[in-house]
CSV table of N, CA, C and O in Angstrom, one decimal:
chain,number,residue,atom,x,y,z
A,276,UNK,N,132.7,93.0,54.2
A,276,UNK,CA,132.1,93.5,55.4
A,276,UNK,C,130.6,93.7,55.3
A,276,UNK,O,130.1,94.0,54.2
A,277,UNK,N,129.9,93.5,56.4
A,277,UNK,CA,128.5,93.6,56.4
A,277,UNK,C,128.0,95.0,56.5
A,277,UNK,O,128.6,95.8,57.2
A,278,UNK,N,127.0,95.4,55.8
A,278,UNK,CA,126.5,96.8,55.9
A,278,UNK,C,125.3,96.7,56.9
A,278,UNK,O,124.4,95.9,56.7
A,279,UNK,N,125.4,97.6,57.9
A,279,UNK,CA,124.4,97.6,58.9
A,279,UNK,C,123.2,98.4,58.4
A,279,UNK,O,123.3,99.4,57.8
A,280,UNK,N,121.9,97.9,58.7
A,280,UNK,CA,120.7,98.5,58.2
A,280,UNK,C,120.6,100.0,58.8
A,280,UNK,O,121.1,100.2,59.9
A,281,UNK,N,120.0,100.8,58.0
A,281,UNK,CA,119.9,102.2,58.4
A,281,UNK,C,119.1,102.4,59.7
A,281,UNK,O,119.4,103.3,60.5
A,282,UNK,N,118.1,101.6,60.0
A,282,UNK,CA,117.3,101.7,61.2
A,282,UNK,C,118.2,101.5,62.4
A,282,UNK,O,118.0,102.2,63.4
A,283,UNK,N,119.1,100.6,62.4
A,283,UNK,CA,120.0,100.4,63.5
A,283,UNK,C,121.0,101.5,63.7
A,283,UNK,O,121.3,102.0,64.8
A,284,UNK,N,121.5,102.1,62.5
A,284,UNK,CA,122.4,103.2,62.6
A,284,UNK,C,121.7,104.4,63.2
A,284,UNK,O,122.3,105.2,64.0
A,285,UNK,N,120.4,104.6,62.9
A,285,UNK,CA,119.6,105.7,63.5
A,285,UNK,C,119.5,105.6,65.0
A,285,UNK,O,119.5,106.6,65.7
A,286,UNK,N,119.2,104.4,65.5
A,286,UNK,CA,119.2,104.1,66.9
A,286,UNK,C,120.5,104.4,67.5
A,286,UNK,O,120.6,105.0,68.6
A,287,UNK,N,121.6,104.0,66.9
A,287,UNK,CA,123.0,104.3,67.4
A,287,UNK,C,123.3,105.8,67.5
A,287,UNK,O,124.0,106.2,68.4
A,288,UNK,N,122.7,106.6,66.6
A,288,UNK,CA,122.9,108.0,66.7
A,288,UNK,C,122.3,108.7,67.9
A,288,UNK,O,122.7,109.7,68.4
A,289,UNK,N,121.3,108.0,68.5
A,289,UNK,CA,120.7,108.6,69.7
A,289,UNK,C,121.4,108.2,71.0
A,289,UNK,O,121.1,108.8,72.0
A,290,UNK,N,122.4,107.3,70.9
A,290,UNK,CA,123.1,106.9,72.1
A,290,UNK,C,124.4,107.7,72.2
A,290,UNK,O,125.2,107.7,71.3
A,291,UNK,N,124.7,108.3,73.4
A,291,UNK,CA,125.9,109.1,73.5
A,291,UNK,C,127.2,108.3,73.5
A,291,UNK,O,128.2,108.8,73.2
A,292,UNK,N,127.1,107.0,73.8
A,292,UNK,CA,128.3,106.1,73.9
A,292,UNK,C,128.8,105.8,72.5
A,292,UNK,O,129.9,105.3,72.4
A,293,UNK,N,128.0,105.9,71.5
A,293,UNK,CA,128.4,105.5,70.1
A,293,UNK,C,128.7,106.7,69.3
A,293,UNK,O,128.0,107.7,69.2
A,294,UNK,N,129.9,106.7,68.8
A,294,UNK,CA,130.4,107.9,68.1
A,294,UNK,C,129.8,108.1,66.7
A,294,UNK,O,129.3,109.2,66.4
A,295,UNK,N,129.8,107.1,65.9
A,295,UNK,CA,129.3,107.3,64.5
A,295,UNK,C,129.0,105.9,63.9
A,295,UNK,O,129.0,104.9,64.6
A,296,UNK,N,128.6,106.0,62.7
A,296,UNK,CA,128.1,104.8,62.0
A,296,UNK,C,129.3,103.8,61.8
A,296,UNK,O,129.1,102.5,61.9
A,297,UNK,N,130.5,104.3,61.6
A,297,UNK,CA,131.6,103.4,61.4
A,297,UNK,C,131.9,102.6,62.7
A,297,UNK,O,132.3,101.4,62.6
A,298,UNK,N,131.7,103.1,63.9
A,298,UNK,CA,131.9,102.4,65.1
A,298,UNK,C,130.9,101.2,65.2
A,298,UNK,O,131.3,100.1,65.6
A,299,UNK,N,129.7,101.4,64.8
A,299,UNK,CA,128.7,100.4,64.9
A,299,UNK,C,129.1,99.3,63.8
A,299,UNK,O,129.1,98.1,64.2
A,300,UNK,N,129.4,99.7,62.6
A,300,UNK,CA,129.7,98.7,61.6
A,300,UNK,C,131.0,97.9,62.0
A,300,UNK,O,131.1,96.7,61.7
A,301,UNK,N,132.0,98.6,62.5
A,301,UNK,CA,133.2,97.9,63.0
A,301,UNK,C,132.9,96.9,64.1
A,301,UNK,O,133.4,95.8,64.0
A,302,UNK,N,132.1,97.3,65.0
A,302,UNK,CA,131.7,96.4,66.1
A,302,UNK,C,131.0,95.2,65.6
A,302,UNK,O,131.2,94.0,66.0
A,303,UNK,N,130.0,95.4,64.7
A,303,UNK,CA,129.2,94.3,64.1
A,303,UNK,C,130.1,93.3,63.3
A,303,UNK,O,130.1,92.1,63.5
A,304,UNK,N,131.0,93.9,62.5
A,304,UNK,CA,131.9,93.0,61.7
A,304,UNK,C,132.9,92.3,62.6
A,304,UNK,O,133.3,91.1,62.3
A,305,UNK,N,133.4,92.9,63.6
A,305,UNK,CA,134.3,92.2,64.6
A,305,UNK,C,133.5,91.1,65.2
A,305,UNK,O,134.1,90.0,65.4
A,306,UNK,N,132.3,91.3,65.7
A,306,UNK,CA,131.5,90.3,66.3
A,306,UNK,C,131.3,89.1,65.4
A,306,UNK,O,131.4,88.0,65.7
A,307,UNK,N,130.9,89.4,64.1
A,307,UNK,CA,130.7,88.4,63.1
A,307,UNK,C,132.0,87.6,62.8
A,307,UNK,O,131.9,86.4,62.7
A,308,UNK,N,133.1,88.3,62.7
A,308,UNK,CA,134.3,87.5,62.5
A,308,UNK,C,134.7,86.6,63.6
A,308,UNK,O,135.3,85.5,63.5
A,309,UNK,N,134.5,87.1,64.9
A,309,UNK,CA,134.8,86.3,66.0
A,309,UNK,C,133.9,85.1,66.1
A,309,UNK,O,134.3,84.0,66.5
A,310,UNK,N,132.6,85.3,65.8
A,310,UNK,CA,131.6,84.2,65.8
A,310,UNK,C,131.9,83.2,64.7
A,310,UNK,O,131.3,82.1,64.7
A,311,UNK,N,132.6,83.6,63.6
A,311,UNK,CA,132.9,82.6,62.5
A,311,UNK,C,134.0,81.7,62.9
A,311,UNK,O,134.2,80.7,62.2
A,312,UNK,N,134.7,82.0,64.0
A,312,UNK,CA,135.8,81.1,64.5
A,312,UNK,C,135.3,79.8,65.1
A,312,UNK,O,134.1,79.8,65.5
A,313,UNK,N,136.1,78.8,65.0
A,313,UNK,CA,135.7,77.5,65.7
A,313,UNK,C,135.6,77.7,67.2
A,313,UNK,O,136.4,78.4,67.8
A,314,UNK,N,134.5,77.2,67.7
A,314,UNK,CA,134.3,77.3,69.1
A,314,UNK,C,134.7,76.0,69.8
A,314,UNK,O,134.7,74.9,69.2
A,315,UNK,N,135.1,76.0,71.0
A,315,UNK,CA,135.3,77.2,71.9
A,315,UNK,C,136.5,78.0,71.5
A,315,UNK,O,137.5,77.4,71.1
A,316,UNK,N,136.5,79.3,71.8
A,316,UNK,CA,137.6,80.1,71.5
A,316,UNK,C,138.7,79.9,72.6
A,316,UNK,O,138.3,79.6,73.7
A,317,UNK,N,139.9,80.0,72.3
A,317,UNK,CA,141.0,79.8,73.3
A,317,UNK,C,140.9,80.8,74.3
A,317,UNK,O,140.5,82.0,74.1
A,318,UNK,N,141.4,80.6,75.5
A,318,UNK,CA,141.5,81.6,76.6
A,318,UNK,C,142.3,82.8,76.1
A,318,UNK,O,143.3,82.6,75.4
A,319,UNK,N,141.9,83.9,76.6
A,319,UNK,CA,142.6,85.2,76.2
A,319,UNK,C,144.1,85.1,76.7
A,319,UNK,O,145.0,85.8,76.1
A,320,UNK,N,144.4,84.4,77.7
A,320,UNK,CA,145.7,84.3,78.2
A,320,UNK,C,146.7,83.8,77.1
A,320,UNK,O,147.8,84.2,77.1
A,321,UNK,N,146.2,82.9,76.3
A,321,UNK,CA,147.1,82.4,75.2
A,321,UNK,C,147.4,83.5,74.1
A,321,UNK,O,148.3,83.3,73.3
A,322,UNK,N,146.5,84.5,74.0
A,322,UNK,CA,146.7,85.5,73.0
A,322,UNK,C,147.8,86.6,73.4
A,322,UNK,O,148.2,87.3,72.6
A,323,UNK,N,148.1,86.7,74.7
A,323,UNK,CA,149.1,87.6,75.1
A,323,UNK,C,150.5,87.0,74.9
A,323,UNK,O,150.8,85.9,75.3
A,324,UNK,N,151.3,87.7,74.1
A,324,UNK,CA,152.7,87.2,73.9
A,324,UNK,C,153.4,86.9,75.1
A,324,UNK,O,153.3,87.6,76.1
A,325,UNK,N,154.3,85.9,75.1
A,325,UNK,CA,155.0,85.5,76.3
A,325,UNK,C,155.8,86.6,76.9
A,325,UNK,O,155.9,86.7,78.1
A,326,UNK,N,156.5,87.4,76.1
A,326,UNK,CA,157.3,88.4,76.6
A,326,UNK,C,156.5,89.4,77.4
A,326,UNK,O,156.9,89.9,78.4
A,327,UNK,N,155.3,89.8,76.9
A,327,UNK,CA,154.4,90.7,77.6
A,327,UNK,C,153.9,90.1,78.9
A,327,UNK,O,153.9,90.8,80.0
A,328,UNK,N,153.6,88.8,78.9
A,328,UNK,CA,153.1,88.2,80.1
A,328,UNK,C,154.2,88.1,81.1
A,328,UNK,O,154.0,88.3,82.3
A,329,UNK,N,155.5,87.9,80.7
A,329,UNK,CA,156.6,87.8,81.6
A,329,UNK,C,156.8,89.2,82.2
A,329,UNK,O,157.0,89.4,83.4
A,330,UNK,N,156.8,90.3,81.4
A,330,UNK,CA,157.0,91.6,81.9
A,330,UNK,C,155.9,92.0,82.9
A,330,UNK,O,156.2,92.6,83.9
A,331,UNK,N,154.7,91.6,82.6
A,331,UNK,CA,153.6,92.0,83.5
A,331,UNK,C,153.8,91.3,84.9
A,331,UNK,O,153.4,91.8,85.9
A,332,UNK,N,154.4,90.1,84.8
A,332,UNK,CA,154.6,89.3,86.1
A,332,UNK,C,155.7,89.8,86.9
A,332,UNK,O,155.7,89.8,88.2
A,333,UNK,N,156.8,90.4,86.3
A,333,UNK,CA,158.0,90.7,87.1
A,333,UNK,C,158.3,92.2,87.2
A,333,UNK,O,159.3,92.6,87.8
A,334,UNK,N,157.5,93.1,86.6
A,334,UNK,CA,157.8,94.5,86.6
A,334,UNK,C,157.7,95.0,88.1
A,334,UNK,O,156.9,94.5,88.9
A,335,UNK,N,158.5,95.9,88.4
A,335,UNK,CA,158.6,96.3,89.8
A,335,UNK,C,157.8,97.5,90.1
A,335,UNK,O,157.1,98.1,89.2
A,336,UNK,N,157.8,98.0,91.3
A,336,UNK,CA,157.1,99.2,91.7
A,336,UNK,C,157.6,100.4,91.1
A,336,UNK,O,157.0,101.5,91.2
A,337,UNK,N,158.8,100.4,90.5
A,337,UNK,CA,159.4,101.6,89.9
A,337,UNK,C,158.7,102.0,88.6
A,337,UNK,O,158.9,103.1,88.1
A,338,UNK,N,157.9,101.1,88.1
A,338,UNK,CA,157.1,101.4,86.9
A,338,UNK,C,155.9,102.2,87.3
A,338,UNK,O,154.8,101.7,87.4
A,339,UNK,N,156.1,103.5,87.5
A,339,UNK,CA,155.0,104.3,88.0
A,339,UNK,C,154.2,105.1,87.0
A,339,UNK,O,153.2,105.8,87.3
A,340,UNK,N,154.7,105.2,85.8
A,340,UNK,CA,154.1,106.0,84.7
A,340,UNK,C,152.6,105.5,84.5
A,340,UNK,O,151.7,106.3,84.5
A,341,UNK,N,152.5,104.2,84.4
A,341,UNK,CA,151.1,103.6,84.3
A,341,UNK,C,150.3,104.0,85.5
A,341,UNK,O,149.1,104.3,85.3
A,342,UNK,N,150.8,103.9,86.7
A,342,UNK,CA,150.1,104.2,87.9
A,342,UNK,C,149.7,105.7,87.9
A,342,UNK,O,148.6,106.0,88.2
A,343,UNK,N,150.6,106.5,87.5
A,343,UNK,CA,150.3,108.0,87.4
A,343,UNK,C,149.2,108.2,86.4
A,343,UNK,O,148.3,109.1,86.7
A,344,UNK,N,149.1,107.5,85.3
A,344,UNK,CA,148.1,107.7,84.4
A,344,UNK,C,146.8,107.1,84.7
A,344,UNK,O,145.7,107.6,84.4
A,345,UNK,N,146.8,105.9,85.4
A,345,UNK,CA,145.6,105.3,85.8
A,345,UNK,C,144.9,106.0,87.0
A,345,UNK,O,143.7,105.9,87.1
A,346,UNK,N,145.7,106.6,87.9
A,346,UNK,CA,145.1,107.3,89.0
A,346,UNK,C,144.9,108.8,88.6
A,346,UNK,O,145.4,109.7,89.1
A,347,UNK,N,144.1,108.9,87.5
A,347,UNK,CA,143.9,110.2,86.9
A,347,UNK,C,142.9,111.0,87.6
A,347,UNK,O,142.0,110.5,88.3
A,348,UNK,N,143.0,112.3,87.4
A,348,UNK,CA,142.0,113.3,88.0
A,348,UNK,C,141.1,113.8,86.9
A,348,UNK,O,140.2,114.6,87.1
A,349,UNK,N,141.3,113.3,85.6
A,349,UNK,CA,140.5,113.8,84.5
A,349,UNK,C,139.6,112.7,84.0
A,349,UNK,O,140.0,111.7,83.6
A,350,UNK,N,138.3,113.0,84.2
A,350,UNK,CA,137.3,112.0,83.8
A,350,UNK,C,136.3,112.7,82.8
A,350,UNK,O,135.6,113.6,83.2
A,351,UNK,N,136.4,112.2,81.6
A,351,UNK,CA,135.6,112.8,80.5
A,351,UNK,C,134.1,112.5,80.8
A,351,UNK,O,133.8,111.4,81.3
A,352,UNK,N,133.2,113.4,80.4
A,352,UNK,CA,131.8,113.2,80.7
A,352,UNK,C,131.2,112.1,79.8
A,352,UNK,O,130.3,111.3,80.2
A,353,UNK,N,131.7,111.9,78.6
A,353,UNK,CA,131.2,110.8,77.7
A,353,UNK,C,132.4,109.9,77.4
A,353,UNK,O,133.4,110.4,76.9
A,354,UNK,N,132.3,108.7,77.8
A,354,UNK,CA,133.4,107.7,77.6
A,354,UNK,C,133.2,106.9,76.3
A,354,UNK,O,132.2,106.2,76.2
A,355,UNK,N,134.2,107.1,75.4
A,355,UNK,CA,134.2,106.3,74.2
A,355,UNK,C,135.7,106.1,73.8
A,355,UNK,O,136.6,106.6,74.5
A,356,UNK,N,135.9,105.5,72.7
A,356,UNK,CA,137.3,105.2,72.3
A,356,UNK,C,138.1,106.5,72.1
A,356,UNK,O,139.3,106.6,72.6
A,357,UNK,N,137.5,107.5,71.5
A,357,UNK,CA,138.3,108.8,71.3
A,357,UNK,C,138.6,109.5,72.6
A,357,UNK,O,139.7,110.1,72.7
A,358,UNK,N,137.6,109.6,73.5
A,358,UNK,CA,137.9,110.4,74.7
A,358,UNK,C,138.9,109.6,75.6
A,358,UNK,O,139.7,110.3,76.2
A,359,UNK,N,138.9,108.3,75.6
A,359,UNK,CA,139.9,107.6,76.3
A,359,UNK,C,141.3,107.8,75.7
A,359,UNK,O,142.3,108.1,76.5
A,360,UNK,N,141.4,107.7,74.4
A,360,UNK,CA,142.7,108.0,73.8
A,360,UNK,C,143.2,109.4,74.0
A,360,UNK,O,144.4,109.6,74.3
A,361,UNK,N,142.3,110.4,73.9
A,361,UNK,CA,142.7,111.7,74.1
A,361,UNK,C,143.1,112.0,75.5
A,361,UNK,O,144.1,112.6,75.8
A,362,UNK,N,142.4,111.4,76.5
A,362,UNK,CA,142.7,111.5,77.9
A,362,UNK,C,144.1,110.9,78.2
A,362,UNK,O,144.9,111.5,78.9
A,363,UNK,N,144.3,109.7,77.6
A,363,UNK,CA,145.6,109.1,77.8
A,363,UNK,C,146.8,109.9,77.2
A,363,UNK,O,147.9,110.0,77.8
A,364,UNK,N,146.6,110.5,76.1
A,364,UNK,CA,147.6,111.4,75.5
A,364,UNK,C,147.9,112.6,76.3
A,364,UNK,O,149.0,113.0,76.6
A,365,UNK,N,146.8,113.2,76.8
A,365,UNK,CA,147.0,114.4,77.7
A,365,UNK,C,147.7,114.0,79.0
A,365,UNK,O,148.6,114.7,79.5
A,366,UNK,N,147.3,112.8,79.6
A,366,UNK,CA,148.0,112.4,80.8
A,366,UNK,C,149.5,112.0,80.5
A,366,UNK,O,150.3,112.2,81.4
A,367,UNK,N,149.7,111.5,79.4
A,367,UNK,CA,151.1,111.2,79.0
A,367,UNK,C,152.0,112.4,78.9
A,367,UNK,O,153.1,112.5,79.4
A,368,UNK,N,151.4,113.5,78.4
A,368,UNK,CA,152.1,114.8,78.4
A,368,UNK,C,152.3,115.3,79.8
A,368,UNK,O,153.4,115.9,80.1
A,369,UNK,N,151.3,115.1,80.7
A,369,UNK,CA,151.5,115.6,82.1
A,369,UNK,C,152.6,114.8,82.8
A,369,UNK,O,153.4,115.3,83.5
A,370,UNK,N,152.6,113.5,82.5
A,370,UNK,CA,153.7,112.6,83.1
A,370,UNK,C,155.0,113.1,82.6
A,370,UNK,O,156.0,113.1,83.3
A,371,UNK,N,155.1,113.4,81.3
A,371,UNK,CA,156.4,113.9,80.7
A,371,UNK,C,156.8,115.2,81.4
A,371,UNK,O,158.0,115.4,81.7
A,372,UNK,N,155.9,116.1,81.6
A,372,UNK,CA,156.2,117.3,82.3
A,372,UNK,C,156.7,117.0,83.7
A,372,UNK,O,157.7,117.6,84.2
A,373,UNK,N,156.0,116.1,84.4
A,373,UNK,CA,156.3,115.7,85.8
A,373,UNK,C,157.8,115.1,85.8
A,373,UNK,O,158.6,115.5,86.7
A,374,UNK,N,158.1,114.2,84.9
A,374,UNK,CA,159.4,113.6,84.9
A,374,UNK,C,160.5,114.6,84.5
A,374,UNK,O,161.6,114.6,85.1
A,375,UNK,N,160.2,115.5,83.6
A,375,UNK,CA,161.1,116.6,83.2
A,375,UNK,C,161.4,117.4,84.4
A,375,UNK,O,162.6,117.8,84.7
A,376,UNK,N,160.4,117.8,85.2
A,376,UNK,CA,160.6,118.6,86.4
A,376,UNK,C,161.5,117.9,87.4
A,376,UNK,O,162.3,118.5,88.1
A,377,UNK,N,161.3,116.5,87.5
A,377,UNK,CA,162.1,115.8,88.5
A,377,UNK,C,163.6,115.8,88.0
A,377,UNK,O,164.5,115.9,88.8
A,378,UNK,N,163.8,115.7,86.7
A,378,UNK,CA,165.2,115.7,86.2
A,378,UNK,C,165.8,117.1,86.4
A,378,UNK,O,167.0,117.2,86.8
A,379,UNK,N,165.1,118.1,86.1
A,379,UNK,CA,165.7,119.5,86.2
A,379,UNK,C,166.0,119.8,87.7
A,379,UNK,O,167.0,120.4,88.0
A,380,UNK,N,165.1,119.4,88.6
A,380,UNK,CA,165.3,119.7,90.0
A,380,UNK,C,166.1,118.7,90.8
A,380,UNK,O,166.2,118.9,92.0
A,381,UNK,N,166.6,117.7,90.2
A,381,UNK,CA,167.4,116.7,90.9
A,381,UNK,C,168.7,117.2,91.3
A,381,UNK,O,169.3,118.1,90.7
A,382,UNK,N,169.2,116.7,92.4
A,382,UNK,CA,170.5,117.1,92.9
A,382,UNK,C,171.6,116.7,91.9
A,382,UNK,O,171.5,115.6,91.3
A,383,UNK,N,172.6,117.5,91.8
A,383,UNK,CA,173.7,117.2,90.8
A,383,UNK,C,174.5,116.0,91.2
A,383,UNK,O,175.1,115.4,90.3
A,384,UNK,N,174.6,115.6,92.4
A,384,UNK,CA,175.5,114.6,92.9
A,384,UNK,C,174.8,113.2,93.0
A,384,UNK,O,175.2,112.3,93.7
A,385,UNK,N,173.7,113.0,92.3
A,385,UNK,CA,173.0,111.7,92.3
A,385,UNK,C,173.8,110.7,91.6
A,385,UNK,O,174.2,110.2,90.9
């Protein structure tokens, strides 16, 4: 792995979108490894496994958990990988509570 110069890391510390030095080094090493690949790179469509592509094409409107989480009311002030992951976990807990409430309050003769 490439070691990023200290001057660049100091600039990264002034930006609120960048969490820490490891995030910069990880991004730089990812960029370098992608640029080491033979060009042109294949389309991203080929990188999605066939079963996932099929599921995305045929899933119905009953798959609302993703929609509940995407139409969120919680917007963190600083968006980075950690805040997005934390927000998604909190929203997943809210969806779990919502679904549990639906199960508890459902009519017995369904």
